[in-house]
Short mmCIF file of C-alpha atoms in Angstrom, two decimals:
data_model
loop_
_atom_site.label_atom_id
_atom_site.label_comp_id
_atom_site.label_asym_id
_atom_site.label_seq_id
_atom_site.Cartn_x
_atom_site.Cartn_y
_atom_site.Cartn_z
CA UNK A 1 51.50 -47.84 46.68
CA UNK A 2 49.78 -44.49 46.49
CA UNK A 3 50.54 -42.44 43.42
CA UNK A 4 51.73 -38.92 44.16
CA UNK A 5 49.77 -36.10 42.61
CA UNK A 6 51.40 -33.11 40.97
CA UNK A 7 52.52 -30.46 43.40
CA UNK A 8 50.67 -27.21 43.82
CA UNK A 9 53.49 -25.46 42.04
CA UNK A 10 53.04 -27.71 39.02
CA UNK A 11 49.27 -27.21 38.98
CA UNK A 12 49.81 -23.47 38.57
CA UNK A 13 51.90 -24.02 35.46
CA UNK A 14 50.59 -24.14 31.94
CA UNK A 15 51.16 -27.58 30.41
CA UNK A 16 52.54 -28.92 33.69
CA UNK A 17 53.12 -32.54 34.56
CA UNK A 18 50.05 -34.81 34.55
CA UNK A 19 49.07 -36.99 37.46
CA UNK A 20 50.08 -40.60 36.87
CA UNK A 21 46.51 -41.95 36.34
CA UNK A 22 45.78 -39.16 33.86
CA UNK A 23 49.07 -39.80 32.07
CA UNK A 24 48.24 -43.49 31.72
CA UNK A 25 44.74 -42.73 30.42
CA UNK A 26 46.09 -40.26 27.86
CA UNK A 27 48.74 -42.76 26.72
CA UNK A 28 46.15 -45.55 26.26
CA UNK A 29 43.70 -43.27 24.44
CA UNK A 30 46.31 -41.84 22.10
CA UNK A 31 47.77 -45.27 21.36
CA UNK A 32 44.42 -46.40 19.93
CA UNK A 33 43.94 -43.08 18.13
CA UNK A 34 47.40 -43.33 16.55
CA UNK A 35 46.63 -46.73 15.03
CA UNK A 36 43.27 -45.43 13.88
CA UNK A 37 44.94 -42.34 12.45
CA UNK A 38 47.27 -44.42 10.32
CA UNK A 39 44.27 -46.40 9.01
CA UNK A 40 42.49 -43.10 8.39
CA UNK A 41 45.45 -41.84 6.40
CA UNK A 42 45.54 -45.05 4.36
CA UNK A 43 41.77 -44.80 3.71
CA UNK A 44 42.05 -41.18 2.57
CA UNK A 45 44.91 -41.96 0.19
CA UNK A 46 43.01 -44.99 -1.14
CA UNK A 47 39.93 -42.85 -1.77
CA UNK A 48 41.95 -40.23 -3.65
CA UNK A 49 43.68 -42.84 -5.83
CA UNK A 50 40.42 -44.69 -6.48
CA UNK A 51 38.55 -41.50 -7.40
CA UNK A 52 41.31 -39.99 -9.55
CA UNK A 53 42.53 -43.02 -11.49
CA UNK A 54 41.11 -43.18 -15.05
CA UNK A 55 39.01 -46.29 -15.41
CA UNK A 56 38.34 -46.54 -11.67
CA UNK A 57 36.51 -43.26 -11.08
CA UNK A 58 33.14 -44.60 -12.22
CA UNK A 59 33.40 -47.64 -9.95
CA UNK A 60 34.15 -45.38 -6.97
CA UNK A 61 31.08 -43.26 -7.70
CA UNK A 62 28.89 -46.35 -8.16
CA UNK A 63 29.95 -47.84 -4.83
CA UNK A 64 29.73 -44.51 -2.98
CA UNK A 65 26.27 -43.71 -4.32
CA UNK A 66 24.82 -47.23 -4.05
CA UNK A 67 21.63 -47.17 -1.94
CA UNK A 68 20.75 -49.78 0.63
CA UNK A 69 18.36 -49.97 3.58
CA UNK A 70 14.62 -50.21 4.28
CA UNK A 71 12.68 -47.52 2.43
CA UNK A 72 9.67 -47.99 4.73
CA UNK A 73 11.74 -46.80 7.70
CA UNK A 74 13.17 -43.84 5.82
CA UNK A 75 16.59 -45.48 5.83
CA UNK A 76 17.22 -46.23 2.16
CA UNK A 77 20.56 -44.41 2.15
CA UNK A 78 23.66 -44.29 -0.02
CA UNK A 79 26.83 -45.98 1.21
CA UNK A 80 28.36 -42.53 1.72
CA UNK A 81 25.30 -41.47 3.70
CA UNK A 82 25.46 -44.57 5.90
CA UNK A 83 29.11 -43.82 6.62
CA UNK A 84 28.47 -40.17 7.49
CA UNK A 85 25.29 -40.63 9.55
CA UNK A 86 25.67 -44.20 10.76
CA UNK A 87 29.32 -45.02 11.30
CA UNK A 88 30.19 -41.54 12.56
CA UNK A 89 27.56 -42.00 15.28
CA UNK A 90 30.02 -44.54 16.75
CA UNK A 91 32.79 -41.93 16.57
CA UNK A 92 30.62 -39.38 18.36
CA UNK A 93 29.56 -41.99 20.92
CA UNK A 94 33.23 -42.35 21.88
CA UNK A 95 33.57 -38.56 21.84
CA UNK A 96 30.63 -38.33 24.25
CA UNK A 97 32.30 -40.78 26.65
CA UNK A 98 35.58 -38.87 26.42
CA UNK A 99 33.80 -35.61 27.18
CA UNK A 100 31.92 -37.12 30.12
CA UNK A 101 35.13 -38.54 31.56
CA UNK A 102 36.97 -35.23 31.17
CA UNK A 103 34.11 -33.43 32.92
CA UNK A 104 33.88 -35.78 35.92
CA UNK A 105 37.34 -37.33 36.28
CA UNK A 106 39.74 -35.55 33.93
CA UNK A 107 41.21 -32.10 33.50
CA UNK A 108 37.87 -30.42 32.81
CA UNK A 109 36.48 -31.24 36.27
CA UNK A 110 38.66 -28.49 37.78
CA UNK A 111 37.70 -25.03 36.47
CA UNK A 112 41.26 -23.75 36.90
CA UNK A 113 42.78 -26.68 35.02
CA UNK A 114 40.01 -26.56 32.39
CA UNK A 115 40.54 -22.86 31.66
CA UNK A 116 43.56 -23.39 29.37
CA UNK A 117 42.18 -26.06 26.98
CA UNK A 118 38.71 -24.51 26.94
CA UNK A 119 39.99 -21.01 26.13
CA UNK A 120 42.44 -22.39 23.58
CA UNK A 121 39.73 -24.53 21.94
CA UNK A 122 37.22 -21.67 21.79
CA UNK A 123 39.79 -19.33 20.28
CA UNK A 124 40.90 -22.17 18.00
CA UNK A 125 37.36 -22.41 16.61
CA UNK A 126 36.49 -18.72 16.57
CA UNK A 127 39.62 -17.63 14.68
CA UNK A 128 39.20 -20.05 11.71
CA UNK A 129 35.52 -19.09 11.45
CA UNK A 130 36.51 -15.40 11.47
CA UNK A 131 39.16 -16.01 8.78
CA UNK A 132 36.59 -17.81 6.61
CA UNK A 133 34.03 -15.03 7.07
CA UNK A 134 36.60 -12.32 6.27
CA UNK A 135 37.80 -14.06 3.09
CA UNK A 136 34.24 -14.64 1.86
CA UNK A 137 33.14 -11.14 2.82
CA UNK A 138 35.95 -9.70 0.71
CA UNK A 139 35.46 -12.23 -2.09
CA UNK A 140 31.65 -12.16 -2.12
CA UNK A 141 31.45 -15.88 -1.33
CA UNK A 142 28.97 -18.02 0.58
CA UNK A 143 28.97 -17.79 4.37
CA UNK A 144 27.50 -21.30 4.70
CA UNK A 145 30.89 -22.94 5.22
CA UNK A 146 32.05 -20.85 8.18
CA UNK A 147 32.10 -23.92 10.46
CA UNK A 148 34.13 -26.17 8.14
CA UNK A 149 37.65 -25.09 9.30
CA UNK A 150 36.75 -25.07 13.00
CA UNK A 151 37.31 -28.79 13.68
CA UNK A 152 40.48 -30.64 14.74
CA UNK A 153 41.08 -34.30 13.84
CA UNK A 154 43.09 -35.84 16.68
CA UNK A 155 43.51 -39.20 14.92
CA UNK A 156 44.94 -37.65 11.76
CA UNK A 157 47.23 -35.40 13.84
CA UNK A 158 48.57 -38.43 15.71
CA UNK A 159 49.05 -40.30 12.44
CA UNK A 160 51.25 -37.42 11.27
CA UNK A 161 53.30 -37.71 14.48
CA UNK A 162 53.64 -41.45 13.93
CA UNK A 163 54.78 -40.98 10.33
CA UNK A 164 57.46 -38.41 11.18
CA UNK A 165 58.56 -40.39 14.24
CA UNK A 166 58.06 -37.68 16.84
CA UNK A 167 56.82 -38.40 20.36
CA UNK A 168 55.41 -35.40 22.19
CA UNK A 169 55.89 -35.04 25.97
CA UNK A 170 52.80 -36.13 27.91
CA UNK A 171 51.75 -32.55 28.76
CA UNK A 172 51.58 -31.59 25.07
CA UNK A 173 49.82 -34.86 24.18
CA UNK A 174 47.23 -34.26 26.91
CA UNK A 175 46.77 -30.67 25.75
CA UNK A 176 46.16 -31.84 22.19
CA UNK A 177 43.70 -34.55 23.33
CA UNK A 178 41.74 -32.19 25.60
CA UNK A 179 41.67 -29.59 22.84
CA UNK A 180 40.16 -32.18 20.52
CA UNK A 181 37.55 -33.23 23.13
CA UNK A 182 36.40 -29.63 23.68
CA UNK A 183 36.56 -29.09 19.92
CA UNK A 184 34.27 -32.10 19.40
CA UNK A 185 31.81 -30.69 21.97
CA UNK A 186 31.47 -27.42 20.08
CA UNK A 187 31.35 -29.23 16.73
CA UNK A 188 28.44 -31.29 18.07
CA UNK A 189 26.66 -28.11 19.14
CA UNK A 190 27.27 -26.51 15.74
CA UNK A 191 25.86 -29.55 13.93
CA UNK A 192 22.81 -29.72 16.21
CA UNK A 193 22.01 -25.99 16.10
CA UNK A 194 23.00 -24.84 12.61
CA UNK A 195 22.38 -27.93 10.48
CA UNK A 196 18.90 -28.91 11.66
CA UNK A 197 16.33 -27.51 9.23
CA UNK A 198 13.01 -29.32 9.67
CA UNK A 199 12.10 -31.33 12.75
CA UNK A 200 9.74 -34.29 12.89
CA UNK A 201 8.61 -33.92 16.51
CA UNK A 202 7.02 -37.39 16.61
CA UNK A 203 10.31 -39.09 15.64
CA UNK A 204 12.25 -36.76 17.93
CA UNK A 205 9.92 -37.59 20.80
CA UNK A 206 10.46 -41.30 20.15
CA UNK A 207 14.24 -40.79 20.18
CA UNK A 208 14.00 -38.92 23.50
CA UNK A 209 11.88 -41.72 24.99
CA UNK A 210 14.51 -44.21 23.82
CA UNK A 211 17.26 -42.14 25.40
CA UNK A 212 15.30 -41.97 28.65
CA UNK A 213 14.96 -45.77 28.60
CA UNK A 214 18.69 -46.08 27.86
CA UNK A 215 19.48 -43.88 30.89
CA UNK A 216 17.04 -45.80 33.12
CA UNK A 217 18.55 -49.18 32.22
CA UNK A 218 22.05 -47.86 32.92
CA UNK A 219 21.03 -46.54 36.32
CA UNK A 220 19.35 -49.85 37.18
CA UNK A 221 22.60 -51.66 36.41
CA UNK A 222 21.19 -53.71 33.54
CA UNK A 223 24.01 -55.30 31.53
CA UNK A 224 24.29 -56.99 28.17
CA UNK A 225 25.11 -55.75 24.69
CA UNK A 226 21.99 -57.54 23.39
CA UNK A 227 19.91 -54.98 25.35
CA UNK A 228 21.78 -51.78 24.51
CA UNK A 229 22.83 -52.33 20.89
CA UNK A 230 19.25 -52.88 19.54
CA UNK A 231 18.01 -49.96 21.67
CA UNK A 232 20.83 -47.77 20.35
CA UNK A 233 19.91 -48.65 16.75
CA UNK A 234 16.27 -47.70 17.37
CA UNK A 235 17.32 -44.40 18.96
CA UNK A 236 19.65 -43.69 16.04
CA UNK A 237 16.95 -44.44 13.44
CA UNK A 238 14.41 -42.21 15.17
CA UNK A 239 16.96 -39.41 15.57
CA UNK A 240 17.84 -39.63 11.88
CA UNK A 241 14.19 -39.41 10.84
CA UNK A 242 13.58 -36.49 13.22
CA UNK A 243 15.74 -34.17 11.12
CA UNK A 244 18.35 -33.75 13.88
CA UNK A 245 21.69 -35.10 12.71
CA UNK A 246 21.84 -38.76 13.71
CA UNK A 247 25.31 -38.49 15.25
CA UNK A 248 23.75 -36.47 18.10
CA UNK A 249 22.21 -39.75 19.30
CA UNK A 250 25.69 -41.23 19.69
CA UNK A 251 26.89 -38.25 21.73
CA UNK A 252 23.83 -38.34 23.99
CA UNK A 253 24.27 -42.04 24.79
CA UNK A 254 27.98 -41.57 25.44
CA UNK A 255 27.28 -38.76 27.92
CA UNK A 256 24.90 -41.00 29.88
CA UNK A 257 27.54 -43.56 30.83
CA UNK A 258 29.05 -43.42 34.30
CA UNK A 259 32.72 -42.46 34.10
CA UNK A 260 33.60 -42.34 37.81
CA UNK A 261 35.04 -45.38 39.55
CA UNK A 262 33.62 -46.97 42.66
CA UNK A 263 35.92 -48.34 45.36
CA UNK A 264 35.97 -51.89 44.00
CA UNK A 265 36.29 -50.94 40.33
CA UNK A 266 39.47 -50.86 38.27
CA UNK A 267 37.59 -49.12 35.46
CA UNK A 268 34.29 -47.28 35.35
CA UNK A 269 31.57 -48.58 32.97
CA UNK A 270 32.23 -45.67 30.63
CA UNK A 271 35.97 -46.39 30.49
CA UNK A 272 35.31 -50.09 29.95
CA UNK A 273 32.88 -49.50 27.09
CA UNK A 274 35.15 -46.87 25.56
CA UNK A 275 37.98 -49.40 25.63
CA UNK A 276 35.77 -51.86 23.71
CA UNK A 277 34.25 -49.41 21.22
CA UNK A 278 37.23 -47.13 20.49
CA UNK A 279 38.96 -49.72 18.23
CA UNK A 280 35.73 -50.05 16.22
CA UNK A 281 35.48 -46.28 15.92
CA UNK A 282 39.14 -45.61 15.12
CA UNK A 283 39.81 -48.76 13.12
CA UNK A 284 36.57 -49.16 11.15
CA UNK A 285 34.00 -46.36 11.38
CA UNK A 286 36.21 -43.34 10.74
CA UNK A 287 38.40 -44.93 8.02
CA UNK A 288 35.28 -46.08 6.12
CA UNK A 289 33.84 -42.57 6.39
CA UNK A 290 37.11 -41.22 4.97
CA UNK A 291 37.07 -43.80 2.18
CA UNK A 292 33.68 -42.65 0.92
CA UNK A 293 34.03 -38.92 1.66
CA UNK A 294 37.62 -38.07 0.71
CA UNK A 295 37.39 -39.29 -2.89
CA UNK A 296 37.33 -35.92 -4.66
CA UNK A 297 38.91 -34.74 -7.89
CA UNK A 298 42.43 -33.39 -7.55
CA UNK A 299 42.95 -32.31 -11.13
CA UNK A 300 44.99 -29.19 -11.85
CA UNK A 301 41.77 -27.28 -12.41
CA UNK A 302 40.25 -28.50 -9.14
CA UNK A 303 43.38 -27.56 -7.16
CA UNK A 304 43.45 -24.13 -8.83
CA UNK A 305 39.83 -23.62 -7.78
CA UNK A 306 40.79 -24.24 -4.16
CA UNK A 307 43.07 -21.20 -4.15
CA UNK A 308 40.87 -18.91 -6.25
CA UNK A 309 37.34 -19.50 -4.96
CA UNK A 310 36.56 -17.60 -1.72
CA UNK A 311 34.73 -20.52 -0.06
CA UNK A 312 37.60 -22.96 -0.54
CA UNK A 313 40.33 -20.40 0.11
CA UNK A 314 38.55 -19.48 3.33
CA UNK A 315 38.68 -23.13 4.44
CA UNK A 316 42.40 -23.48 3.65
CA UNK A 317 43.37 -20.25 5.39
CA UNK A 318 41.04 -21.04 8.28
CA UNK A 319 42.77 -24.36 8.93
CA UNK A 320 46.34 -23.20 8.36
CA UNK A 321 46.28 -19.64 9.70
CA UNK A 322 43.12 -19.40 11.81
CA UNK A 323 43.69 -22.55 13.86
CA UNK A 324 47.32 -21.71 14.58
CA UNK A 325 46.67 -18.10 15.58
CA UNK A 326 43.54 -19.01 17.54
CA UNK A 327 45.02 -21.79 19.69
CA UNK A 328 48.37 -20.09 20.21
CA UNK A 329 46.69 -16.77 20.99
CA UNK A 330 44.17 -18.40 23.32
CA UNK A 331 46.94 -20.16 25.23
CA UNK A 332 48.93 -16.94 25.54
CA UNK A 333 45.84 -15.07 26.77
CA UNK A 334 45.20 -17.80 29.35
CA UNK A 335 48.76 -17.42 30.61
CA UNK A 336 48.53 -13.62 30.56
CA UNK A 337 45.30 -13.28 32.51
CA UNK A 338 45.78 -16.18 34.95
CA UNK A 339 49.43 -15.18 35.58
CA UNK A 340 50.42 -18.81 35.11
CA UNK A 341 53.91 -19.71 33.92
CA UNK A 342 54.64 -22.07 31.08
CA UNK A 343 56.19 -25.38 32.14
CA UNK A 344 59.97 -24.76 32.30
CA UNK A 345 60.61 -27.88 30.18
CA UNK A 346 58.67 -26.38 27.27
CA UNK A 347 58.70 -23.12 25.33
CA UNK A 348 56.21 -21.08 23.34
CA UNK A 349 57.41 -22.52 20.00
CA UNK A 350 56.15 -25.87 21.33
CA UNK A 351 52.69 -24.36 21.79
CA UNK A 352 52.91 -22.94 18.26
CA UNK A 353 53.78 -26.39 16.88
CA UNK A 354 50.79 -28.04 18.60
CA UNK A 355 48.53 -25.18 17.47
CA UNK A 356 49.57 -25.71 13.85
CA UNK A 357 49.12 -29.49 14.24
CA UNK A 358 45.53 -28.82 15.36
CA UNK A 359 44.96 -27.28 11.93
CA UNK A 360 44.54 -30.83 10.62
CA UNK A 361 40.76 -30.86 10.40
CA UNK A 362 39.69 -33.94 8.53
CA UNK A 363 36.79 -36.10 9.73
CA UNK A 364 34.44 -33.52 11.26
CA UNK A 365 35.45 -30.85 8.72
CA UNK A 366 34.47 -33.18 5.87
CA UNK A 367 31.17 -33.92 7.62
CA UNK A 368 30.35 -30.25 8.17
CA UNK A 369 31.35 -29.50 4.57
CA UNK A 370 28.82 -32.07 3.35
CA UNK A 371 26.11 -30.56 5.56
CA UNK A 372 26.91 -26.93 4.73
CA UNK A 373 26.76 -27.34 0.96
CA UNK A 374 24.39 -30.30 0.65
CA UNK A 375 22.52 -28.71 -2.25
CA UNK A 376 25.64 -28.08 -4.35
CA UNK A 377 27.60 -31.30 -5.02
CA UNK A 378 30.29 -29.53 -7.07
CA UNK A 379 31.03 -27.00 -4.32
CA UNK A 380 30.86 -29.81 -1.74
CA UNK A 381 33.67 -31.67 -3.52
CA UNK A 382 35.68 -28.45 -3.80
CA UNK A 383 35.25 -27.81 -0.08
CA UNK A 384 36.43 -31.36 0.64
CA UNK A 385 39.49 -30.77 -1.55
CA UNK A 386 40.14 -27.58 0.40
CA UNK A 387 39.94 -29.51 3.68
CA UNK A 388 42.47 -32.06 2.37
CA UNK A 389 44.86 -29.42 1.05
CA UNK A 390 44.54 -27.21 4.12
CA UNK A 391 45.15 -30.18 6.43
CA UNK A 392 48.19 -31.19 4.36
CA UNK A 393 49.70 -27.70 4.55
CA UNK A 394 49.04 -27.54 8.31
CA UNK A 395 50.65 -30.98 8.74
CA UNK A 396 53.79 -29.97 6.81
CA UNK A 397 54.13 -26.73 8.79
CA UNK A 398 53.67 -28.59 12.08
CA UNK A 399 56.21 -31.26 11.07
CA UNK A 400 58.86 -28.61 10.42
CA UNK A 401 58.26 -26.98 13.82
CA UNK A 402 58.16 -30.30 15.67
CA UNK A 403 61.31 -31.63 14.04
CA UNK A 404 63.22 -28.53 15.21
CA UNK A 405 62.51 -29.63 18.79
CA UNK A 406 62.62 -33.38 18.23
CA UNK A 407 65.77 -33.94 20.33
CA UNK A 408 64.24 -32.06 23.26
CA UNK A 409 60.98 -34.03 23.01
CA UNK A 410 62.82 -37.36 22.97
CA UNK A 411 64.82 -36.39 26.06
CA UNK A 412 61.69 -35.28 27.92
CA UNK A 413 59.83 -38.45 26.93
CA UNK A 414 62.75 -40.63 28.07
CA UNK A 415 62.77 -38.85 31.45
CA UNK A 416 59.02 -39.38 31.80
CA UNK A 417 59.29 -43.09 31.01
CA UNK A 418 62.39 -43.92 33.09
CA UNK A 419 61.68 -46.56 35.77
CA UNK A 420 65.03 -47.63 37.21
CA UNK A 421 63.55 -49.40 40.23
CA UNK A 422 61.18 -51.37 37.96
CA UNK A 423 58.10 -50.84 40.15
CA UNK A 424 55.83 -49.83 37.28
CA UNK A 425 55.79 -46.14 38.27
CA UNK A 426 58.01 -43.69 36.37
CA UNK A 427 60.75 -42.34 38.63
CA UNK A 428 59.73 -38.73 37.99
CA UNK A 429 56.53 -39.38 39.98
CA UNK A 430 58.41 -40.74 43.02
CA UNK A 431 60.81 -37.92 43.78
CA UNK A 432 59.02 -37.17 47.07
CA UNK A 433 58.70 -40.81 48.10
CA UNK A 434 61.33 -41.90 50.70
CA UNK A 435 60.80 -45.59 49.89
CA UNK A 436 61.76 -44.92 46.28
CA UNK A 437 65.08 -43.36 47.29
CA UNK A 438 65.82 -46.27 49.64
CA UNK A 439 65.16 -48.73 46.81
CA UNK A 440 67.41 -46.74 44.48
CA UNK A 441 70.15 -46.61 47.16
CA UNK A 442 69.96 -50.41 47.45
CA UNK A 443 70.12 -50.77 43.65
CA UNK A 444 73.20 -48.54 43.42
CA UNK A 445 74.85 -50.27 46.38
CA UNK A 446 74.34 -53.63 44.68
CA UNK A 447 75.76 -52.22 41.44
CA UNK A 448 78.75 -50.76 43.30
CA UNK A 449 79.40 -54.12 44.99
CA UNK A 450 79.23 -55.88 41.63
CA UNK A 451 81.71 -53.44 40.10
CA UNK A 452 84.09 -53.87 43.06
CA UNK A 453 83.88 -57.64 42.61
CA UNK A 454 84.66 -57.30 38.90
CA UNK A 455 87.51 -54.88 39.63
CA UNK A 456 89.06 -57.34 42.08
CA UNK A 457 88.61 -60.19 39.60
CA UNK A 458 90.19 -58.11 36.84
CA UNK A 459 93.09 -57.13 39.13
CA UNK A 460 93.69 -60.77 40.06
CA UNK A 461 93.58 -61.81 36.44
CA UNK A 462 96.01 -59.05 35.51
CA UNK A 463 98.45 -60.05 38.26
CA UNK A 464 98.38 -63.64 37.10
CA UNK A 465 99.01 -62.63 33.50
CA UNK A 466 102.00 -60.45 34.47
CA UNK A 467 103.67 -63.22 36.62
CA UNK A 468 106.66 -64.70 34.67
CA UNK A 469 106.34 -68.25 33.51
CA UNK A 470 108.38 -70.86 35.49
CA UNK A 471 111.10 -72.82 33.68
CA UNK A 472 111.74 -76.52 34.08
#
């Protein structure tokens, strides 16, 4: 049965109903991210306890700073370094596939539909950077960390939703996911452009040759993990030694995968590989990165420094204030200049809640913090503490706003999931399908007949009970 697409009227609305295939993709993607987000939260809490418990702090530092890997290949790295440059390459590989899919098959393929998340994401990165710059300009701090509060961590945001037991309507979930995808794109560009100091052109040339071979094999239809995994490791190693951040290799390979389906395909190769790799990224790579990056001191003195030092205060205010104002303002501007109306099921406070939820900037913010202040380990730890505290404040603020609308969200989600005719397609997507209404009429007729039968049986039983007993 063909799946109806949203009507033209819905497509002109901000945060309107998704098409059914897009809704299913978003649900599957966010389900994996939610589980990964909970693991990420557990890893972050474990790191903080491990690093701040007397008697355990030294063991945390020894494990985090332990070096392993072949020195001859320039890969004798600390465990923390392997997590940041190696495991996060898997995370960015998945991000590259997500971006490619959005560009060719998702919301970003249509310029009109892409305008809202792109404008909101750009404003949601520019505003936190501006807040950081303003705070450090006034406080005579370092401008190096301007990019730290610009990132959104979708997994951590979804973990917060899971913990507080709130389910967002599909339009808001899709908006949050697309925001994060565009956010990741700009974060990748920031890392590549602003955190590449010296380039080894020989190693970079080798990485580019490897990427060209990767692309050629994909286009020739060559299959087998035993071909692509060793090639990917070589490309990653060359990219790392080139001076360009190694995670860029993961993004580049993700963007090369085909994410459009042919007639005989249930899933495109990109979707299939994403389905296989996403659990590794969300369940292993990102939590391990958090375990070895989030272990910073949270003593009273360290927390006080967060709110008194311009660099750290700029990060906190950037995440809490800048993200919220940027995304909310960008969405409002998109509505104002495109003359689009907000979905009648939602209200502007809902946009504000999602904007504040996007202020949870964990994984990529920690990574950029390490890169921005690589020469100052003390300030690096303080920046990480600022990311944690800023994300916590943003999460609490978002939870309050979301809980105020929790009843509305649950009602909307129930309407979206209702499938009374049990055909696997939510009823809300079949309102213009005559066959659906005929099936529902048959269902209600059968129910009415059953109730009439029960009424007659009850009436007969009642008559028998009221008949006087015969005497001998």
